[in-house]
Amino acid sequence: MEELNCKTVFTIPVFGGIPVAESIVVTWIIMAVLVLLSVILVRNLKVENVGRKQLLLETGISFLYDFFYGILGEKGKRYITYLMTVVLYIGIANIIGLCGFKSPTKDLNVTVALAVMSIVLIEYSGIHAKGSKKWLKSFAEPIAIVAPINVLELFIRPLSLSMRLFGNVLGSFVVMELLKIVMPILLPIPFSIYFDIFDGFIQAYVFVFLTALFMKEKME
Amino acid sequence: MGTLIAIGAAIAVLTGIGAGVGIGIATGKATEAIARQPEAEGKISKALLLGAALAEATAIYGFVIGLLIIIMLG
Amino acid sequence: MVQININLVFEIINLLVLYLLLRKFLFGPVMNVMEKRKAMIEGGLKHAEDTEKKANELKEQYEIALSSAKEKSGQIVEQAKLEAKRQADQILADAQKEAGQLIARGEEAVENQKQLAMQQMESQVAQLAMDAAYKIIGQKTSEENDLSLYDQFIEKAGDSHDTDSN
């Protein structure tokens, strides 16, 4: 049971002590790794005569870019960078459990933060694309009666997004822990491949995919 | 009390049935669609993934509620 | 685990910082390079297109020039042929005329010669005949006989000569 809890690593000694959870620390580690990797990989990029490393990097980034571009189109081009950041972050956060860290996405705070960012971005994209008046009007579409439901969607969408990510990661974590109790060696390997790697990437994909879809819907 | 809580959590997790059936049907239909139109595989699998994610959310809700029952009440 | 606390704010800050960092260090440069390459490729393609267009224009010009040159050369050849033919005709006509003249002159000369020869011959023959007649009837004939004989002879010989020449 205590495995599920996200421990407080340390407390900042101001305002009577602010607890900093493990997930935040792991997020810092992920950030450091990502930034370090990108600094190393991005060094001396060339326009011509690309090396293998750069080719791989460009292939990956252009794959992600094309994926989001296909959903968002020309109007949503400016949000692609954020979505790529999120998919990288969630992807790494989901599989970092393999490295002995606790996945940050196992903490509800993290997933809710991601979902809040997503809904803010979704609504912001709507306002930016249509102007605030039209954006407000869009809540009363297709008829005025559904306006409460549309407003409710503002809360349901982030809830659903955050809970899906959180539940999946935590669920797979629980299943893996139970499997480790049943048989600590060999047996967890195939399940680990499914739950940690496959499911982790699928959830990252689904999260950004849904965010992009909602944005697209709001922008039209 | 503890038994009741455990039973409640188990009932909450039963939402997985619906999600399982739903995803199963969706996947079956998607397979049929791909068999009929193999060239549309990309679009179909995208839609399938979206639908599966949405259907799966119900099972996740059940799981989260079960967890909440255990943690909050237990 | 299932509680929302101050860490939510931390996480949001983390995400924003991560976004800014990655945009600066990863996506910015990579996109920049890709954009540059795209621009370069497009520039190359455009350049190639331009070059091809120019080449086509040049080719057209050359073709036009070539066809006009062909036409002109045909004209020249035709003209030259006409000229040559005209000259040849002229030469031929000249030659024919000259030949005709030559022939006529030759005939005239022959005729003159013939006339001359005939006159000479006539006088010679008269002499000869006279000599012959002298020899035959020289001793006993008189001057009158001579003359009558001569006339007779001349008449005969001239007649025979005339029939021969004709």
Short mmCIF file of C-alpha atoms in Angstrom, two decimals:
data_model
loop_
_atom_site.label_atom_id
_atom_site.label_comp_id
_atom_site.label_asym_id
_atom_site.label_seq_id
_atom_site.Cartn_x
_atom_site.Cartn_y
_atom_site.Cartn_z
CA MET A 1 0.00 0.00 0.00
CA GLU A 2 2.78 2.40 0.82
CA GLU A 3 4.24 1.59 -2.59
CA LEU A 4 1.38 3.46 -4.17
CA ASN A 5 1.94 6.62 -2.21
CA CYS A 6 4.07 9.35 -3.60
CA LYS A 7 6.56 10.15 -0.92
CA THR A 8 7.61 13.63 -0.01
CA VAL A 9 11.27 13.87 -0.77
CA PHE A 10 11.99 17.09 1.07
CA THR A 11 10.21 20.16 2.29
CA ILE A 12 11.09 23.71 1.47
CA PRO A 13 11.41 25.46 4.81
CA VAL A 14 9.23 28.46 4.01
CA PHE A 15 5.62 29.12 4.94
CA GLY A 16 5.78 26.32 7.44
CA GLY A 17 7.33 23.87 5.01
CA ILE A 18 6.22 23.15 1.46
CA PRO A 19 6.42 19.46 0.62
CA VAL A 20 8.07 18.55 -2.66
CA ALA A 21 6.88 15.18 -3.85
CA GLU A 22 8.97 12.50 -5.50
CA SER A 23 7.19 13.00 -8.79
CA ILE A 24 8.47 16.56 -9.00
CA VAL A 25 12.02 15.43 -8.39
CA VAL A 26 11.72 12.73 -11.04
CA THR A 27 10.30 15.35 -13.38
CA TRP A 28 13.39 17.41 -12.79
CA ILE A 29 15.52 14.42 -13.63
CA ILE A 30 13.54 13.87 -16.83
CA MET A 31 13.90 17.51 -17.71
CA ALA A 32 17.63 17.39 -17.12
CA VAL A 33 17.97 14.27 -19.25
CA LEU A 34 15.88 15.71 -22.05
CA VAL A 35 17.69 19.01 -22.12
CA LEU A 36 21.09 17.36 -21.90
CA LEU A 37 20.23 14.91 -24.66
CA SER A 38 18.92 17.64 -26.88
CA VAL A 39 22.00 19.77 -26.30
CA ILE A 40 24.22 16.83 -27.19
CA LEU A 41 22.18 15.72 -30.19
CA VAL A 42 21.54 19.16 -31.60
CA ARG A 43 25.20 20.14 -31.53
CA ASN A 44 26.67 20.94 -34.95
CA LEU A 45 23.61 20.30 -37.04
CA LYS A 46 24.25 20.56 -40.74
CA VAL A 47 22.04 21.45 -43.64
CA GLU A 48 23.91 19.20 -46.01
CA ASN A 49 25.73 15.92 -45.50
CA VAL A 50 23.77 14.88 -42.43
CA GLY A 51 25.13 12.21 -40.18
CA ARG A 52 23.23 9.19 -38.89
CA LYS A 53 22.55 10.85 -35.57
CA GLN A 54 21.03 13.92 -37.10
CA LEU A 55 19.04 11.83 -39.56
CA LEU A 56 17.51 9.87 -36.73
CA LEU A 57 16.71 13.01 -34.79
CA GLU A 58 15.15 14.70 -37.78
CA THR A 59 13.15 11.64 -38.71
CA GLY A 60 11.71 11.42 -35.22
CA ILE A 61 10.88 15.08 -34.95
CA SER A 62 9.43 15.34 -38.42
CA PHE A 63 7.33 12.24 -37.72
CA LEU A 64 5.85 13.90 -34.63
CA TYR A 65 5.51 17.20 -36.44
CA ASP A 66 3.68 15.65 -39.39
CA PHE A 67 1.40 13.76 -37.04
CA PHE A 68 0.31 16.91 -35.22
CA TYR A 69 0.27 18.93 -38.40
CA GLY A 70 -2.10 16.39 -39.92
CA ILE A 71 -4.53 16.93 -37.05
CA LEU A 72 -4.17 20.63 -36.38
CA GLY A 73 -3.48 21.98 -39.83
CA GLU A 74 -1.95 25.32 -40.68
CA LYS A 75 -3.88 27.26 -38.04
CA GLY A 76 -2.66 25.16 -35.12
CA LYS A 77 0.98 25.15 -36.21
CA ARG A 78 2.07 27.25 -33.24
CA TYR A 79 0.94 24.68 -30.66
CA ILE A 80 2.85 21.79 -32.18
CA THR A 81 6.00 22.44 -30.19
CA TYR A 82 4.18 22.25 -26.90
CA LEU A 83 2.42 19.04 -27.91
CA MET A 84 5.72 17.51 -28.92
CA THR A 85 7.20 18.49 -25.57
CA VAL A 86 4.28 16.85 -23.77
CA VAL A 87 4.46 13.64 -25.75
CA LEU A 88 8.18 13.38 -25.10
CA TYR A 89 7.69 14.08 -21.43
CA ILE A 90 4.83 11.62 -20.92
CA GLY A 91 6.54 8.97 -22.97
CA ILE A 92 9.70 9.16 -20.90
CA ALA A 93 7.76 9.52 -17.64
CA ASN A 94 5.81 6.36 -18.40
CA ILE A 95 8.81 4.18 -19.09
CA ILE A 96 11.14 5.67 -16.50
CA GLY A 97 9.68 3.13 -14.07
CA LEU A 98 11.99 0.64 -15.77
CA CYS A 99 15.00 2.61 -14.60
CA GLY A 100 14.03 2.27 -10.94
CA PHE A 101 12.38 5.66 -10.62
CA LYS A 102 8.75 6.08 -9.82
CA SER A 103 6.79 7.29 -12.80
CA PRO A 104 5.73 10.89 -12.24
CA THR A 105 2.51 10.13 -14.08
CA LYS A 106 1.62 7.83 -11.20
CA ASP A 107 1.05 10.97 -9.17
CA LEU A 108 -2.35 12.57 -9.65
CA ASN A 109 -0.80 16.02 -9.31
CA VAL A 110 1.24 15.52 -12.45
CA THR A 111 -1.57 14.23 -14.61
CA VAL A 112 -3.93 16.91 -13.39
CA ALA A 113 -1.30 19.52 -14.14
CA LEU A 114 -0.93 18.12 -17.64
CA ALA A 115 -4.68 18.08 -18.11
CA VAL A 116 -5.07 21.63 -16.82
CA MET A 117 -2.41 22.78 -19.22
CA SER A 118 -4.18 20.93 -21.99
CA ILE A 119 -7.58 22.45 -21.32
CA VAL A 120 -6.07 25.91 -21.01
CA LEU A 121 -4.34 25.40 -24.33
CA ILE A 122 -7.52 24.04 -25.89
CA GLU A 123 -9.57 27.03 -24.85
CA TYR A 124 -6.77 29.43 -25.66
CA SER A 125 -6.52 28.02 -29.17
CA GLY A 126 -10.27 28.53 -29.55
CA ILE A 127 -10.06 32.14 -28.39
CA HIS A 128 -7.01 32.83 -30.52
CA ALA A 129 -8.54 31.36 -33.64
CA LYS A 130 -12.03 32.77 -33.36
CA GLY A 131 -11.88 35.77 -31.05
CA SER A 132 -13.42 35.80 -27.58
CA LYS A 133 -16.92 36.70 -28.72
CA LYS A 134 -17.23 33.85 -31.14
CA TRP A 135 -15.57 31.56 -28.63
CA LEU A 136 -18.22 32.37 -26.05
CA LYS A 137 -20.91 31.87 -28.64
CA SER A 138 -19.53 28.48 -29.51
CA PHE A 139 -20.70 27.18 -26.13
CA ALA A 140 -24.30 27.62 -27.28
CA GLU A 141 -23.85 25.46 -30.34
CA PRO A 142 -25.67 23.76 -31.92
CA ILE A 143 -28.57 25.05 -29.78
CA ALA A 144 -28.65 27.17 -26.65
CA ILE A 145 -30.01 24.38 -24.43
CA VAL A 146 -26.81 22.38 -24.60
CA ALA A 147 -24.77 25.27 -23.20
CA PRO A 148 -24.52 23.75 -19.68
CA ILE A 149 -23.28 20.51 -21.14
CA ASN A 150 -20.70 22.38 -23.17
CA VAL A 151 -19.59 24.22 -20.06
CA LEU A 152 -19.46 20.95 -18.19
CA GLU A 153 -17.18 19.65 -20.89
CA LEU A 154 -14.63 22.16 -19.72
CA PHE A 155 -14.26 20.09 -16.57
CA ILE A 156 -14.99 16.67 -17.94
CA ARG A 157 -12.29 16.80 -20.56
CA PRO A 158 -9.36 17.49 -18.24
CA LEU A 159 -10.79 15.08 -15.69
CA SER A 160 -11.07 12.36 -18.28
CA LEU A 161 -7.62 13.12 -19.68
CA SER A 162 -5.91 13.16 -16.32
CA MET A 163 -7.76 10.16 -14.93
CA ARG A 164 -7.09 8.09 -18.01
CA LEU A 165 -3.37 8.68 -17.82
CA PHE A 166 -3.21 8.34 -14.07
CA GLY A 167 -5.39 5.21 -13.95
CA ASN A 168 -3.51 3.48 -16.72
CA VAL A 169 -0.10 4.09 -15.26
CA LEU A 170 -1.16 3.29 -11.73
CA GLY A 171 -3.12 0.24 -12.86
CA SER A 172 -0.20 -1.18 -14.77
CA PHE A 173 2.03 -0.39 -11.80
CA VAL A 174 -0.29 -2.31 -9.46
CA VAL A 175 -0.46 -5.26 -11.82
CA MET A 176 3.31 -5.31 -12.10
CA GLU A 177 3.73 -5.16 -8.33
CA LEU A 178 1.32 -8.06 -7.90
CA LEU A 179 3.17 -10.05 -10.54
CA LYS A 180 6.43 -9.35 -8.76
CA ILE A 181 4.92 -10.73 -5.57
CA VAL A 182 3.77 -13.86 -7.39
CA MET A 183 7.09 -14.51 -9.10
CA PRO A 184 9.89 -11.98 -8.86
CA ILE A 185 12.02 -13.25 -11.75
CA LEU A 186 11.37 -13.92 -15.44
CA LEU A 187 7.58 -13.77 -15.32
CA PRO A 188 7.31 -9.96 -15.16
CA ILE A 189 9.44 -9.43 -18.28
CA PRO A 190 6.78 -9.89 -21.01
CA PHE A 191 4.22 -8.08 -18.89
CA SER A 192 6.67 -5.32 -18.27
CA ILE A 193 7.15 -4.93 -22.02
CA TYR A 194 3.40 -4.60 -22.45
CA PHE A 195 2.50 -2.51 -19.43
CA ASP A 196 5.52 -0.27 -19.14
CA ILE A 197 6.65 0.26 -22.72
CA PHE A 198 3.66 -0.38 -24.98
CA ASP A 199 1.02 0.99 -22.67
CA GLY A 200 3.21 3.90 -21.70
CA PHE A 201 3.67 5.02 -25.29
CA ILE A 202 0.05 4.38 -26.16
CA GLN A 203 -1.08 6.56 -23.27
CA ALA A 204 1.30 9.34 -24.22
CA TYR A 205 0.01 9.11 -27.78
CA VAL A 206 -3.63 9.09 -26.67
CA PHE A 207 -3.13 12.05 -24.38
CA VAL A 208 -1.65 14.33 -27.00
CA PHE A 209 -3.89 12.93 -29.70
CA LEU A 210 -7.01 13.81 -27.72
CA THR A 211 -5.62 17.22 -26.82
CA ALA A 212 -4.88 17.93 -30.46
CA LEU A 213 -8.33 16.73 -31.51
CA PHE A 214 -10.05 18.94 -28.96
CA MET A 215 -7.95 21.86 -30.09
CA LYS A 216 -8.88 21.24 -33.67
CA GLU A 217 -12.52 21.08 -32.68
CA LYS A 218 -12.27 24.35 -30.78
CA MET A 219 -10.49 26.12 -33.59
CA GLU A 220 -13.15 25.35 -36.16
CA MET B 1 -16.67 -3.24 7.41
CA GLY B 2 -13.45 -4.27 5.68
CA THR B 3 -15.24 -6.98 3.72
CA LEU B 4 -17.91 -4.58 2.59
CA ILE B 5 -15.29 -2.13 1.40
CA ALA B 6 -13.54 -4.88 -0.52
CA ILE B 7 -16.83 -5.92 -2.12
CA GLY B 8 -17.57 -2.31 -3.05
CA ALA B 9 -14.17 -1.93 -4.66
CA ALA B 10 -14.67 -5.17 -6.57
CA ILE B 11 -18.04 -4.01 -7.87
CA ALA B 12 -16.47 -0.74 -9.00
CA VAL B 13 -13.87 -2.66 -10.94
CA LEU B 14 -16.69 -4.52 -12.77
CA THR B 15 -16.85 -1.52 -15.11
CA GLY B 16 -14.03 -3.30 -16.87
CA ILE B 17 -16.61 -5.65 -18.37
CA GLY B 18 -18.23 -2.87 -20.33
CA ALA B 19 -14.94 -1.49 -21.48
CA GLY B 20 -13.75 -4.92 -22.52
CA VAL B 21 -16.88 -5.67 -24.53
CA GLY B 22 -16.83 -2.22 -26.07
CA ILE B 23 -13.22 -2.38 -27.13
CA GLY B 24 -13.73 -5.89 -28.40
CA ILE B 25 -16.63 -4.85 -30.61
CA ALA B 26 -14.74 -1.79 -31.82
CA THR B 27 -11.69 -3.85 -32.71
CA GLY B 28 -13.80 -6.45 -34.49
CA LYS B 29 -15.47 -3.79 -36.59
CA ALA B 30 -12.16 -2.15 -37.31
CA THR B 31 -10.75 -5.46 -38.49
CA GLU B 32 -13.73 -5.94 -40.77
CA ALA B 33 -13.31 -2.45 -42.11
CA ILE B 34 -9.64 -3.03 -42.82
CA ALA B 35 -10.45 -6.33 -44.52
CA ARG B 36 -12.94 -4.52 -46.73
CA GLN B 37 -10.75 -1.53 -47.40
CA PRO B 38 -7.11 -2.26 -46.71
CA GLU B 39 -6.00 1.09 -48.13
CA ALA B 40 -7.82 2.99 -45.36
CA GLU B 41 -5.91 1.20 -42.62
CA GLY B 42 -4.22 4.31 -41.27
CA LYS B 43 -7.41 6.23 -40.74
CA ILE B 44 -9.25 3.24 -39.33
CA SER B 45 -6.58 2.40 -36.80
CA LYS B 46 -6.46 6.03 -35.73
CA ALA B 47 -10.18 6.08 -35.12
CA LEU B 48 -9.96 2.71 -33.40
CA LEU B 49 -7.29 3.94 -31.07
CA LEU B 50 -9.33 6.99 -30.20
CA GLY B 51 -12.43 4.91 -29.57
CA ALA B 52 -10.52 2.35 -27.55
CA ALA B 53 -9.02 5.11 -25.42
CA LEU B 54 -12.43 6.59 -24.76
CA ALA B 55 -14.00 3.21 -23.99
CA GLU B 56 -11.10 2.28 -21.79
CA ALA B 57 -11.60 5.43 -19.77
CA THR B 58 -14.71 3.87 -18.23
CA ALA B 59 -12.71 0.93 -16.98
CA ILE B 60 -10.13 3.35 -15.63
CA TYR B 61 -12.84 5.27 -13.82
CA GLY B 62 -13.97 2.05 -12.20
CA PHE B 63 -10.43 1.31 -11.19
CA VAL B 64 -9.88 4.76 -9.76
CA ILE B 65 -13.15 4.60 -7.86
CA GLY B 66 -12.22 1.21 -6.46
CA LEU B 67 -8.90 2.63 -5.37
CA LEU B 68 -10.61 5.63 -3.82
CA ILE B 69 -13.01 3.39 -1.92
CA ILE B 70 -10.15 1.39 -0.49
CA ILE B 71 -8.02 4.41 0.37
CA MET B 72 -10.70 6.74 1.64
CA LEU B 73 -12.81 4.25 3.51
CA GLY B 74 -10.30 1.59 4.41
CA MET C 1 -1.35 9.68 -3.88
CA VAL C 2 -4.88 10.72 -4.74
CA GLN C 3 -4.69 14.17 -3.38
CA ILE C 4 -4.14 17.48 -5.05
CA ASN C 5 -1.64 19.77 -3.38
CA ILE C 6 0.97 22.38 -4.06
CA ASN C 7 2.87 19.94 -6.27
CA LEU C 8 0.33 20.64 -8.98
CA VAL C 9 1.68 24.16 -9.28
CA PHE C 10 5.24 22.88 -9.27
CA GLU C 11 4.41 20.50 -12.03
CA ILE C 12 2.83 23.20 -14.16
CA ILE C 13 5.94 25.34 -13.70
CA ASN C 14 8.08 22.34 -14.56
CA LEU C 15 6.15 21.76 -17.73
CA LEU C 16 6.41 25.36 -18.81
CA VAL C 17 10.12 25.42 -18.14
CA LEU C 18 10.57 22.14 -19.99
CA TYR C 19 8.59 23.51 -22.90
CA LEU C 20 10.73 26.62 -23.09
CA LEU C 21 13.97 24.67 -22.72
CA LEU C 22 13.07 22.11 -25.35
CA ARG C 23 11.88 24.79 -27.71
CA LYS C 24 15.18 26.55 -27.34
CA PHE C 25 17.49 23.55 -27.40
CA LEU C 26 15.74 20.86 -29.40
CA PHE C 27 12.88 21.90 -31.61
CA GLY C 28 14.12 25.34 -32.51
CA PRO C 29 17.46 24.30 -34.01
CA VAL C 30 16.15 21.14 -35.62
CA MET C 31 13.21 22.91 -37.20
CA ASN C 32 15.53 25.64 -38.31
CA VAL C 33 17.80 23.20 -40.04
CA MET C 34 14.91 21.40 -41.66
CA GLU C 35 13.41 24.66 -42.80
CA LYS C 36 16.74 25.71 -44.23
CA ARG C 37 17.10 22.46 -46.10
CA LYS C 38 13.60 22.77 -47.43
CA ALA C 39 14.32 26.28 -48.62
CA MET C 40 17.55 25.09 -50.19
CA ILE C 41 15.85 22.23 -52.01
CA GLU C 42 13.11 24.51 -53.21
CA GLY C 43 15.71 27.02 -54.38
CA GLY C 44 17.54 24.27 -56.23
CA LEU C 45 14.36 23.06 -57.84
CA LYS C 46 13.42 26.54 -58.87
CA HIS C 47 16.85 27.14 -60.28
CA ALA C 48 16.65 23.91 -62.24
CA GLU C 49 13.26 24.88 -63.56
CA ASP C 50 14.52 28.28 -64.60
CA THR C 51 17.50 26.77 -66.33
CA GLU C 52 15.32 24.33 -68.17
CA LYS C 53 13.00 27.09 -69.26
CA LYS C 54 15.91 29.12 -70.52
CA ALA C 55 17.33 26.12 -72.34
CA ASN C 56 14.00 25.51 -73.98
CA GLU C 57 13.80 29.10 -75.10
CA LEU C 58 17.27 28.92 -76.54
CA LYS C 59 16.41 25.70 -78.28
CA GLU C 60 13.37 27.27 -79.82
CA GLN C 61 15.42 30.19 -81.01
CA TYR C 62 17.98 27.89 -82.50
CA GLU C 63 15.31 25.90 -84.21
CA ILE C 64 13.79 28.99 -85.70
CA ALA C 65 17.20 30.18 -86.85
CA LEU C 66 17.98 26.77 -88.26
CA SER C 67 14.77 26.55 -90.21
CA SER C 68 15.21 30.02 -91.64
CA ALA C 69 18.78 29.19 -92.58
CA LYS C 70 17.57 26.05 -94.29
CA GLU C 71 15.03 28.02 -96.23
CA LYS C 72 17.59 30.56 -97.22
CA SER C 73 20.08 27.94 -98.33
CA GLY C 74 17.36 26.28 -100.37
CA GLN C 75 16.65 29.58 -102.02
CA ILE C 76 20.30 30.13 -102.72
CA VAL C 77 20.69 26.68 -104.21
CA GLU C 78 17.62 27.21 -106.33
CA GLN C 79 18.94 30.52 -107.54
CA ALA C 80 22.34 29.04 -108.25
CA LYS C 81 20.72 26.26 -110.20
CA LEU C 82 18.70 28.70 -112.23
CA GLU C 83 21.75 30.80 -112.88
CA ALA C 84 23.80 27.79 -113.87
CA LYS C 85 21.10 26.60 -116.18
CA ARG C 86 20.84 29.99 -117.76
CA GLN C 87 24.57 30.16 -118.23
CA ALA C 88 24.70 26.68 -119.63
CA ASP C 89 21.97 27.54 -122.08
CA GLN C 90 23.79 30.67 -123.05
CA ILE C 91 27.03 28.81 -123.55
CA LEU C 92 25.31 26.14 -125.53
CA ALA C 93 23.58 28.67 -127.71
CA ASP C 94 26.83 30.54 -128.26
CA ALA C 95 28.61 27.37 -129.11
CA GLN C 96 25.92 26.35 -131.51
CA LYS C 97 25.97 29.70 -133.17
CA GLU C 98 29.73 29.66 -133.49
CA ALA C 99 29.66 26.17 -134.81
CA GLY C 100 27.06 27.19 -137.34
CA GLN C 101 29.20 30.12 -138.36
CA LEU C 102 32.24 27.95 -138.61
CA ILE C 103 30.47 25.46 -140.70
CA ALA C 104 29.10 28.15 -142.93
CA ARG C 105 32.51 29.68 -143.31
CA GLY C 106 34.05 26.31 -144.04
CA GLU C 107 31.44 25.61 -146.66
CA GLU C 108 32.02 28.98 -148.21
CA ALA C 109 35.75 28.38 -148.27
CA VAL C 110 35.23 24.97 -149.79
CA GLU C 111 32.90 26.46 -152.38
CA ASN C 112 35.43 29.18 -153.19
CA GLN C 113 38.19 26.69 -153.50
CA LYS C 114 36.06 24.54 -155.67
CA GLN C 115 35.19 27.51 -157.84
CA LEU C 116 38.84 28.40 -158.09
CA ALA C 117 39.89 24.89 -158.86
CA MET C 118 37.17 24.66 -161.41
CA GLN C 119 38.32 27.84 -163.14
CA GLN C 120 41.91 26.72 -163.11
CA MET C 121 40.94 23.34 -164.28
CA GLU C 122 38.82 24.87 -167.02
CA SER C 123 41.68 26.96 -168.29
CA GLN C 124 44.10 24.07 -167.93
CA VAL C 125 41.77 21.70 -169.59
CA ALA C 126 41.38 24.19 -172.40
CA GLN C 127 45.13 24.42 -172.69
CA LEU C 128 45.47 20.66 -172.51
CA ALA C 129 42.81 20.09 -175.01
CA MET C 130 44.35 22.62 -177.24
CA ASP C 131 47.71 20.96 -176.86
CA ALA C 132 46.18 17.60 -177.46
CA ALA C 133 44.36 18.85 -180.45
CA TYR C 134 47.57 20.38 -181.78
CA LYS C 135 49.33 17.11 -181.37
CA ILE C 136 46.67 15.18 -183.15
CA ILE C 137 45.95 17.49 -186.00
CA GLY C 138 48.76 19.96 -185.75
CA GLN C 139 50.59 19.42 -189.10
CA LYS C 140 47.85 19.53 -191.71
CA THR C 141 45.01 21.52 -190.19
CA SER C 142 44.36 25.16 -190.55
CA GLU C 143 43.57 27.79 -188.10
CA GLU C 144 39.82 27.55 -188.79
CA ASN C 145 39.77 23.82 -188.30
CA ASP C 146 41.54 24.29 -185.07
CA LEU C 147 39.06 26.64 -183.71
CA SER C 148 36.06 24.57 -184.77
CA LEU C 149 37.58 21.51 -183.29
CA TYR C 150 38.34 23.28 -180.06
CA ASP C 151 34.88 24.56 -179.78
CA GLN C 152 33.49 21.11 -180.38
CA PHE C 153 35.75 19.68 -177.75
CA ILE C 154 34.95 22.31 -175.24
CA GLU C 155 31.31 21.75 -175.78
CA LYS C 156 31.68 18.04 -175.21
CA ALA C 157 34.03 18.29 -172.25
CA GLY C 158 32.02 21.01 -170.58
CA ASP C 159 28.93 18.98 -170.92
CA SER C 160 30.56 15.90 -169.57
CA HIS C 161 32.23 17.89 -166.82
CA ASP C 162 28.97 19.50 -165.88
CA THR C 163 27.19 16.23 -165.60
CA ASP C 164 30.09 14.89 -163.52
CA SER C 165 30.15 17.72 -161.05
CA ASN C 166 26.48 17.61 -160.66
#
